[in-house]
């Protein structure tokens, strides 16, 4: 069995004790088709990329031949790439401004697609981080769902990297309840167990499945 498949199975085993209804997104950024195919052939269905161009180079053919695959856009999305993103991805985790929301709505309409979307929250209020401020969430959510009719399924965050994530995850769970959403995209290789304890439904795992990135 390929290492990445072994790693995936270990994670599955470990999280089943807490919640068996979690989607593990295998984050394949920087890895190539040879690294990805063992997981595809094993039947894994959720994969994540953080750059549109890189995803376009790797995924169209694999998706064509495996139509049960769900591709997740987890990185910053520029409006000039939306057209391509909406064609290729099934989920976008990083919606955090009105211009982007509007553009996604327009491009989806053109090709009759309806992606599942997370709103990214800047949960640590970090200057350099993407995501909307907590205080703007309600207004932003209403605009996305009512005006642009986006299929918002939940919230996503990347907590500050040098701190314990637990308090941020707890706050995300509360925010999600407050807004009335069901899904939460949080938890990476280092902190996915904590994320699950606070209701994460989508964990985004890269290095713990594929090995370290250069
Ligand atoms: C790279 C990345 C991950 C996965 O990180 P690992 O620590 O390798 O698990 C998760 N989420 C986002 C947004 C990423 O860019």
PDB file of C-alpha atoms and ligand atoms in Angstrom:
ATOM      1  CA  UNK A   1       0.000   0.000   0.000  1.00  0.00           C
ATOM      2  CA  UNK A   2       1.274   3.462  -0.910  1.00  0.00           C
ATOM      3  CA  UNK A   3       2.442   5.638   1.991  1.00  0.00           C
ATOM      4  CA  UNK A   4      -0.136   8.345   1.351  1.00  0.00           C
ATOM      5  CA  UNK A   5      -2.941   5.796   1.512  1.00  0.00           C
ATOM      6  CA  UNK A   6      -1.532   4.385   4.750  1.00  0.00           C
ATOM      7  CA  UNK A   7      -1.362   7.875   6.193  1.00  0.00           C
ATOM      8  CA  UNK A   8      -4.928   8.597   5.174  1.00  0.00           C
ATOM      9  CA  UNK A   9      -6.177   5.384   6.765  1.00  0.00           C
ATOM     10  CA  UNK A  10      -4.382   6.180  10.021  1.00  0.00           C
ATOM     11  CA  UNK A  11      -6.083   9.570  10.171  1.00  0.00           C
ATOM     12  CA  UNK A  12      -9.475   8.034   9.354  1.00  0.00           C
ATOM     13  CA  UNK A  13      -9.040   5.497  12.110  1.00  0.00           C
ATOM     14  CA  UNK A  14      -8.055   8.135  14.598  1.00  0.00           C
ATOM     15  CA  UNK A  15     -10.928  10.524  13.914  1.00  0.00           C
ATOM     16  CA  UNK A  16     -13.652   7.898  13.750  1.00  0.00           C
ATOM     17  CA  UNK A  17     -13.598   7.786  17.554  1.00  0.00           C
ATOM     18  CA  UNK A  18     -14.824  11.370  17.623  1.00  0.00           C
ATOM     19  CA  UNK A  19     -16.985  11.676  14.552  1.00  0.00           C
ATOM     20  CA  UNK A  20     -17.288   9.423  11.537  1.00  0.00           C
ATOM     21  CA  UNK A  21     -18.909  12.063   9.382  1.00  0.00           C
ATOM     22  CA  UNK A  22     -15.897  14.179   8.525  1.00  0.00           C
ATOM     23  CA  UNK A  23     -14.538  14.862   5.068  1.00  0.00           C
ATOM     24  CA  UNK A  24     -10.770  14.619   4.891  1.00  0.00           C
ATOM     25  CA  UNK A  25      -9.509  16.948   2.188  1.00  0.00           C
ATOM     26  CA  UNK A  26      -6.142  15.691   0.965  1.00  0.00           C
ATOM     27  CA  UNK A  27      -4.260  18.926   0.227  1.00  0.00           C
ATOM     28  CA  UNK A  28      -2.117  18.084  -2.794  1.00  0.00           C
ATOM     29  CA  UNK A  29      -0.551  21.503  -3.459  1.00  0.00           C
ATOM     30  CA  UNK A  30       3.067  21.187  -4.695  1.00  0.00           C
ATOM     31  CA  UNK A  31       2.590  17.429  -5.254  1.00  0.00           C
ATOM     32  CA  UNK A  32       2.253  15.950  -8.731  1.00  0.00           C
ATOM     33  CA  UNK A  33       0.044  13.380 -10.418  1.00  0.00           C
ATOM     34  CA  UNK A  34       2.285  10.509  -9.362  1.00  0.00           C
ATOM     35  CA  UNK A  35       1.759  11.448  -5.740  1.00  0.00           C
ATOM     36  CA  UNK A  36      -1.968  11.973  -6.161  1.00  0.00           C
ATOM     37  CA  UNK A  37      -2.958   8.898  -8.161  1.00  0.00           C
ATOM     38  CA  UNK A  38      -2.544   6.278  -5.410  1.00  0.00           C
ATOM     39  CA  UNK A  39      -5.189   8.094  -3.359  1.00  0.00           C
ATOM     40  CA  UNK A  40      -7.470   8.507  -6.365  1.00  0.00           C
ATOM     41  CA  UNK A  41      -7.132   4.819  -7.191  1.00  0.00           C
ATOM     42  CA  UNK A  42      -7.831   3.942  -3.585  1.00  0.00           C
ATOM     43  CA  UNK A  43     -11.112   5.820  -3.993  1.00  0.00           C
ATOM     44  CA  UNK A  44     -10.447   8.943  -1.999  1.00  0.00           C
ATOM     45  CA  UNK A  45     -12.808  11.687  -3.128  1.00  0.00           C
ATOM     46  CA  UNK A  46     -11.794  15.018  -1.581  1.00  0.00           C
ATOM     47  CA  UNK A  47      -8.692  16.937  -2.667  1.00  0.00           C
ATOM     48  CA  UNK A  48      -7.562  20.505  -2.055  1.00  0.00           C
ATOM     49  CA  UNK A  49      -5.406  22.968  -3.980  1.00  0.00           C
ATOM     50  CA  UNK A  50      -4.494  26.563  -3.166  1.00  0.00           C
ATOM     51  CA  UNK A  51      -3.648  27.891  -6.642  1.00  0.00           C
ATOM     52  CA  UNK A  52      -5.927  27.921  -9.669  1.00  0.00           C
ATOM     53  CA  UNK A  53      -3.121  27.612 -12.225  1.00  0.00           C
ATOM     54  CA  UNK A  54      -1.525  24.661 -10.465  1.00  0.00           C
ATOM     55  CA  UNK A  55      -4.894  22.924 -10.163  1.00  0.00           C
ATOM     56  CA  UNK A  56      -5.567  23.481 -13.871  1.00  0.00           C
ATOM     57  CA  UNK A  57      -2.274  21.795 -14.703  1.00  0.00           C
ATOM     58  CA  UNK A  58      -3.006  18.737 -12.577  1.00  0.00           C
ATOM     59  CA  UNK A  59      -6.702  18.050 -12.248  1.00  0.00           C
ATOM     60  CA  UNK A  60      -8.872  18.316 -15.379  1.00  0.00           C
ATOM     61  CA  UNK A  61      -7.812  14.939 -16.751  1.00  0.00           C
ATOM     62  CA  UNK A  62      -7.977  13.129 -13.406  1.00  0.00           C
ATOM     63  CA  UNK A  63     -11.423  14.580 -12.783  1.00  0.00           C
ATOM     64  CA  UNK A  64     -12.640  13.636 -16.222  1.00  0.00           C
ATOM     65  CA  UNK A  65     -11.678  10.026 -15.571  1.00  0.00           C
ATOM     66  CA  UNK A  66     -12.930   9.995 -11.974  1.00  0.00           C
ATOM     67  CA  UNK A  67     -16.133  11.970 -11.841  1.00  0.00           C
ATOM     68  CA  UNK A  68     -16.782  11.355  -8.156  1.00  0.00           C
ATOM     69  CA  UNK A  69     -13.831  13.542  -7.155  1.00  0.00           C
ATOM     70  CA  UNK A  70     -14.528  16.790  -5.316  1.00  0.00           C
ATOM     71  CA  UNK A  71     -11.903  19.463  -5.750  1.00  0.00           C
ATOM     72  CA  UNK A  72     -11.633  22.145  -3.070  1.00  0.00           C
ATOM     73  CA  UNK A  73     -10.139  25.601  -3.629  1.00  0.00           C
ATOM     74  CA  UNK A  74      -8.609  26.455  -0.252  1.00  0.00           C
ATOM     75  CA  UNK A  75      -6.288  29.346  -1.137  1.00  0.00           C
ATOM     76  CA  UNK A  76      -6.699  33.009  -1.904  1.00  0.00           C
ATOM     77  CA  UNK A  77      -8.791  33.474  -5.032  1.00  0.00           C
ATOM     78  CA  UNK A  78      -8.246  36.476  -7.319  1.00  0.00           C
ATOM     79  CA  UNK A  79     -11.295  37.703  -9.210  1.00  0.00           C
ATOM     80  CA  UNK A  80      -9.515  37.321 -12.548  1.00  0.00           C
ATOM     81  CA  UNK A  81      -9.160  33.574 -11.870  1.00  0.00           C
ATOM     82  CA  UNK A  82     -12.762  32.970 -10.842  1.00  0.00           C
ATOM     83  CA  UNK A  83     -13.851  32.014 -14.333  1.00  0.00           C
ATOM     84  CA  UNK A  84     -11.424  29.081 -14.320  1.00  0.00           C
ATOM     85  CA  UNK A  85     -11.987  28.196 -10.687  1.00  0.00           C
ATOM     86  CA  UNK A  86     -15.739  27.855 -11.110  1.00  0.00           C
ATOM     87  CA  UNK A  87     -15.236  25.407 -13.979  1.00  0.00           C
ATOM     88  CA  UNK A  88     -12.775  23.188 -12.166  1.00  0.00           C
ATOM     89  CA  UNK A  89     -13.557  23.254  -8.446  1.00  0.00           C
ATOM     90  CA  UNK A  90     -16.552  21.901  -6.559  1.00  0.00           C
ATOM     91  CA  UNK A  91     -15.983  23.840  -3.347  1.00  0.00           C
ATOM     92  CA  UNK A  92     -14.460  27.246  -2.581  1.00  0.00           C
ATOM     93  CA  UNK A  93     -13.310  27.731   1.010  1.00  0.00           C
ATOM     94  CA  UNK A  94     -11.930  31.232   0.723  1.00  0.00           C
ATOM     95  CA  UNK A  95     -14.699  33.691  -0.089  1.00  0.00           C
ATOM     96  CA  UNK A  96     -13.945  36.844   1.869  1.00  0.00           C
ATOM     97  CA  UNK A  97     -14.988  39.898  -0.131  1.00  0.00           C
ATOM     98  CA  UNK A  98     -18.009  41.173  -2.010  1.00  0.00           C
ATOM     99  CA  UNK A  99     -16.246  41.608  -5.330  1.00  0.00           C
ATOM    100  CA  UNK A 100     -15.248  37.954  -5.256  1.00  0.00           C
ATOM    101  CA  UNK A 101     -18.711  36.771  -4.219  1.00  0.00           C
ATOM    102  CA  UNK A 102     -20.310  38.736  -7.029  1.00  0.00           C
ATOM    103  CA  UNK A 103     -17.870  37.409  -9.603  1.00  0.00           C
ATOM    104  CA  UNK A 104     -18.419  33.810  -8.500  1.00  0.00           C
ATOM    105  CA  UNK A 105     -22.169  34.297  -8.834  1.00  0.00           C
ATOM    106  CA  UNK A 106     -21.790  35.691 -12.353  1.00  0.00           C
ATOM    107  CA  UNK A 107     -19.459  32.968 -13.576  1.00  0.00           C
ATOM    108  CA  UNK A 108     -21.559  30.200 -12.055  1.00  0.00           C
ATOM    109  CA  UNK A 109     -24.624  31.473 -13.825  1.00  0.00           C
ATOM    110  CA  UNK A 110     -22.871  31.434 -17.201  1.00  0.00           C
ATOM    111  CA  UNK A 111     -22.088  27.735 -16.998  1.00  0.00           C
ATOM    112  CA  UNK A 112     -24.941  26.669 -14.760  1.00  0.00           C
ATOM    113  CA  UNK A 113     -22.865  25.456 -11.827  1.00  0.00           C
ATOM    114  CA  UNK A 114     -23.520  25.884  -8.116  1.00  0.00           C
ATOM    115  CA  UNK A 115     -20.420  25.369  -5.998  1.00  0.00           C
ATOM    116  CA  UNK A 116     -20.443  24.736  -2.268  1.00  0.00           C
ATOM    117  CA  UNK A 117     -18.940  27.728  -0.552  1.00  0.00           C
ATOM    118  CA  UNK A 118     -17.332  28.561   2.769  1.00  0.00           C
ATOM    119  CA  UNK A 119     -16.826  32.093   4.044  1.00  0.00           C
ATOM    120  CA  UNK A 120     -13.291  32.581   5.307  1.00  0.00           C
ATOM    121  CA  UNK A 121     -13.007  34.298   8.678  1.00  0.00           C
ATOM    122  CA  UNK A 122      -9.885  36.118   9.841  1.00  0.00           C
ATOM    123  CA  UNK A 123     -10.359  34.589  13.251  1.00  0.00           C
ATOM    124  CA  UNK A 124      -7.142  35.928  14.776  1.00  0.00           C
ATOM    125  CA  UNK A 125      -7.638  39.444  13.380  1.00  0.00           C
ATOM    126  CA  UNK A 126      -4.249  39.206  11.722  1.00  0.00           C
ATOM    127  CA  UNK A 127      -3.163  42.059   9.505  1.00  0.00           C
ATOM    128  CA  UNK A 128      -1.634  39.871   6.801  1.00  0.00           C
ATOM    129  CA  UNK A 129      -4.324  37.176   6.739  1.00  0.00           C
ATOM    130  CA  UNK A 130      -7.247  36.803   4.381  1.00  0.00           C
ATOM    131  CA  UNK A 131     -10.752  36.454   5.675  1.00  0.00           C
ATOM    132  CA  UNK A 132     -13.485  38.763   6.815  1.00  0.00           C
ATOM    133  CA  UNK A 133     -13.727  40.249  10.253  1.00  0.00           C
ATOM    134  CA  UNK A 134     -16.117  38.537  12.686  1.00  0.00           C
ATOM    135  CA  UNK A 135     -18.087  41.731  13.100  1.00  0.00           C
ATOM    136  CA  UNK A 136     -18.858  41.834   9.368  1.00  0.00           C
ATOM    137  CA  UNK A 137     -19.949  38.228   9.109  1.00  0.00           C
ATOM    138  CA  UNK A 138     -23.683  38.589   9.396  1.00  0.00           C
ATOM    139  CA  UNK A 139     -23.992  41.331   6.807  1.00  0.00           C
ATOM    140  CA  UNK A 140     -21.580  39.565   4.469  1.00  0.00           C
ATOM    141  CA  UNK A 141     -23.370  36.250   4.799  1.00  0.00           C
ATOM    142  CA  UNK A 142     -26.752  37.792   4.059  1.00  0.00           C
ATOM    143  CA  UNK A 143     -25.437  39.563   1.002  1.00  0.00           C
ATOM    144  CA  UNK A 144     -23.788  36.389  -0.342  1.00  0.00           C
ATOM    145  CA  UNK A 145     -26.790  34.193   0.224  1.00  0.00           C
ATOM    146  CA  UNK A 146     -29.700  36.556  -0.483  1.00  0.00           C
ATOM    147  CA  UNK A 147     -28.334  38.908  -3.092  1.00  0.00           C
ATOM    148  CA  UNK A 148     -25.873  36.667  -4.927  1.00  0.00           C
ATOM    149  CA  UNK A 149     -27.631  33.397  -4.106  1.00  0.00           C
ATOM    150  CA  UNK A 150     -24.383  31.611  -3.325  1.00  0.00           C
ATOM    151  CA  UNK A 151     -24.676  28.210  -1.700  1.00  0.00           C
ATOM    152  CA  UNK A 152     -22.905  29.086   1.559  1.00  0.00           C
ATOM    153  CA  UNK A 153     -22.471  25.902   3.577  1.00  0.00           C
ATOM    154  CA  UNK A 154     -20.209  27.075   6.388  1.00  0.00           C
ATOM    155  CA  UNK A 155     -17.212  28.985   7.674  1.00  0.00           C
ATOM    156  CA  UNK A 156     -13.495  28.407   7.211  1.00  0.00           C
ATOM    157  CA  UNK A 157     -10.439  29.648   9.102  1.00  0.00           C
ATOM    158  CA  UNK A 158      -6.682  29.456   9.308  1.00  0.00           C
ATOM    159  CA  UNK A 159      -5.824  30.297  12.919  1.00  0.00           C
ATOM    160  CA  UNK A 160      -2.642  32.211  13.824  1.00  0.00           C
ATOM    161  CA  UNK A 161       0.236  29.850  13.202  1.00  0.00           C
ATOM    162  CA  UNK A 162       2.250  30.430  16.345  1.00  0.00           C
ATOM    163  CA  UNK A 163      -0.592  29.955  18.832  1.00  0.00           C
ATOM    164  CA  UNK A 164      -2.733  27.171  20.198  1.00  0.00           C
ATOM    165  CA  UNK A 165      -5.691  26.828  17.838  1.00  0.00           C
ATOM    166  CA  UNK A 166      -8.221  25.643  20.403  1.00  0.00           C
ATOM    167  CA  UNK A 167      -9.705  28.994  21.406  1.00  0.00           C
ATOM    168  CA  UNK A 168     -10.045  29.996  17.756  1.00  0.00           C
ATOM    169  CA  UNK A 169     -11.801  26.747  16.887  1.00  0.00           C
ATOM    170  CA  UNK A 170     -14.185  27.253  19.783  1.00  0.00           C
ATOM    171  CA  UNK A 171     -14.985  30.731  18.572  1.00  0.00           C
ATOM    172  CA  UNK A 172     -15.552  29.443  15.030  1.00  0.00           C
ATOM    173  CA  UNK A 173     -18.019  26.872  16.313  1.00  0.00           C
ATOM    174  CA  UNK A 174     -19.932  29.604  18.127  1.00  0.00           C
ATOM    175  CA  UNK A 175     -19.916  31.890  15.084  1.00  0.00           C
ATOM    176  CA  UNK A 176     -21.223  29.080  12.895  1.00  0.00           C
ATOM    177  CA  UNK A 177     -24.086  28.415  15.298  1.00  0.00           C
ATOM    178  CA  UNK A 178     -24.846  32.105  15.562  1.00  0.00           C
ATOM    179  CA  UNK A 179     -25.164  32.407  11.811  1.00  0.00           C
ATOM    180  CA  UNK A 180     -27.027  29.109  11.498  1.00  0.00           C
ATOM    181  CA  UNK A 181     -24.617  27.220   9.273  1.00  0.00           C
ATOM    182  CA  UNK A 182     -23.756  23.534   9.461  1.00  0.00           C
ATOM    183  CA  UNK A 183     -20.276  23.010   8.037  1.00  0.00           C
ATOM    184  CA  UNK A 184     -16.879  24.093   9.343  1.00  0.00           C
ATOM    185  CA  UNK A 185     -13.622  23.933   7.398  1.00  0.00           C
ATOM    186  CA  UNK A 186     -10.857  23.947   9.967  1.00  0.00           C
ATOM    187  CA  UNK A 187      -7.958  21.831  11.158  1.00  0.00           C
ATOM    188  CA  UNK A 188      -4.719  20.995   9.339  1.00  0.00           C
ATOM    189  CA  UNK A 189      -1.985  18.397   9.910  1.00  0.00           C
ATOM    190  CA  UNK A 190      -0.948  19.888  13.237  1.00  0.00           C
ATOM    191  CA  UNK A 191      -4.321  20.552  14.820  1.00  0.00           C
ATOM    192  CA  UNK A 192      -7.090  18.530  13.170  1.00  0.00           C
ATOM    193  CA  UNK A 193      -7.995  16.593  16.315  1.00  0.00           C
ATOM    194  CA  UNK A 194      -8.642  19.828  18.183  1.00  0.00           C
ATOM    195  CA  UNK A 195     -10.670  21.124  15.240  1.00  0.00           C
ATOM    196  CA  UNK A 196     -12.869  18.054  15.290  1.00  0.00           C
ATOM    197  CA  UNK A 197     -13.600  18.494  18.983  1.00  0.00           C
ATOM    198  CA  UNK A 198     -15.057  21.871  18.088  1.00  0.00           C
ATOM    199  CA  UNK A 199     -17.261  20.648  15.300  1.00  0.00           C
ATOM    200  CA  UNK A 200     -15.072  20.709  12.206  1.00  0.00           C
ATOM    201  CA  UNK A 201     -16.694  18.888   9.278  1.00  0.00           C
ATOM    202  CA  UNK A 202     -13.878  19.403   6.738  1.00  0.00           C
ATOM    203  CA  UNK A 203     -10.278  18.938   7.780  1.00  0.00           C
ATOM    204  CA  UNK A 204      -7.601  20.026   5.294  1.00  0.00           C
ATOM    205  CA  UNK A 205      -4.593  17.720   5.537  1.00  0.00           C
ATOM    206  CA  UNK A 206      -1.461  18.080   3.446  1.00  0.00           C
ATOM    207  CA  UNK A 207       1.849  17.020   4.947  1.00  0.00           C
ATOM    208  CA  UNK A 208       0.405  14.343   7.207  1.00  0.00           C
ATOM    209  CA  UNK A 209      -0.842  12.527   4.096  1.00  0.00           C
ATOM    210  CA  UNK A 210       1.686  13.402   1.365  1.00  0.00           C
ATOM    211  CA  UNK A 211       4.807  14.076   3.437  1.00  0.00           C
ATOM    212  CA  UNK A 212       6.607  17.371   3.881  1.00  0.00           C
ATOM    213  CA  UNK A 213       6.586  19.984   1.128  1.00  0.00           C
ATOM    214  CA  UNK A 214       9.850  21.382  -0.170  1.00  0.00           C
TER     215      UNK A 214
HETATM  216  C1  LIG B   1      -1.403  23.939   2.836  1.00  0.00           C
HETATM  217  C2  LIG B   1      -2.724  24.163   3.461  1.00  0.00           C
HETATM  218  C3  LIG B   1      -3.289  23.194   4.320  1.00  0.00           C
HETATM  219  C4  LIG B   1      -2.602  21.887   4.693  1.00  0.00           C
HETATM  220  O1  LIG B   1      -1.487  22.126   5.497  1.00  0.00           O
HETATM  221  P1  LIG B   1      -0.719  20.939   6.245  1.00  0.00           P
HETATM  222  O2  LIG B   1      -0.148  21.586   7.444  1.00  0.00           O
HETATM  223  O3  LIG B   1       0.294  20.430   5.294  1.00  0.00           O
HETATM  224  O4  LIG B   1      -1.727  19.901   6.598  1.00  0.00           O
HETATM  225  C5  LIG B   1      -4.536  23.451   4.839  1.00  0.00           C
HETATM  226  N1  LIG B   1      -5.210  24.590   4.569  1.00  0.00           N
HETATM  227  C6  LIG B   1      -4.699  25.537   3.758  1.00  0.00           C
HETATM  228  C7  LIG B   1      -5.496  26.772   3.495  1.00  0.00           C
HETATM  229  C8  LIG B   1      -3.446  25.352   3.176  1.00  0.00           C
HETATM  230  O5  LIG B   1      -2.946  26.316   2.371  1.00  0.00           O
END
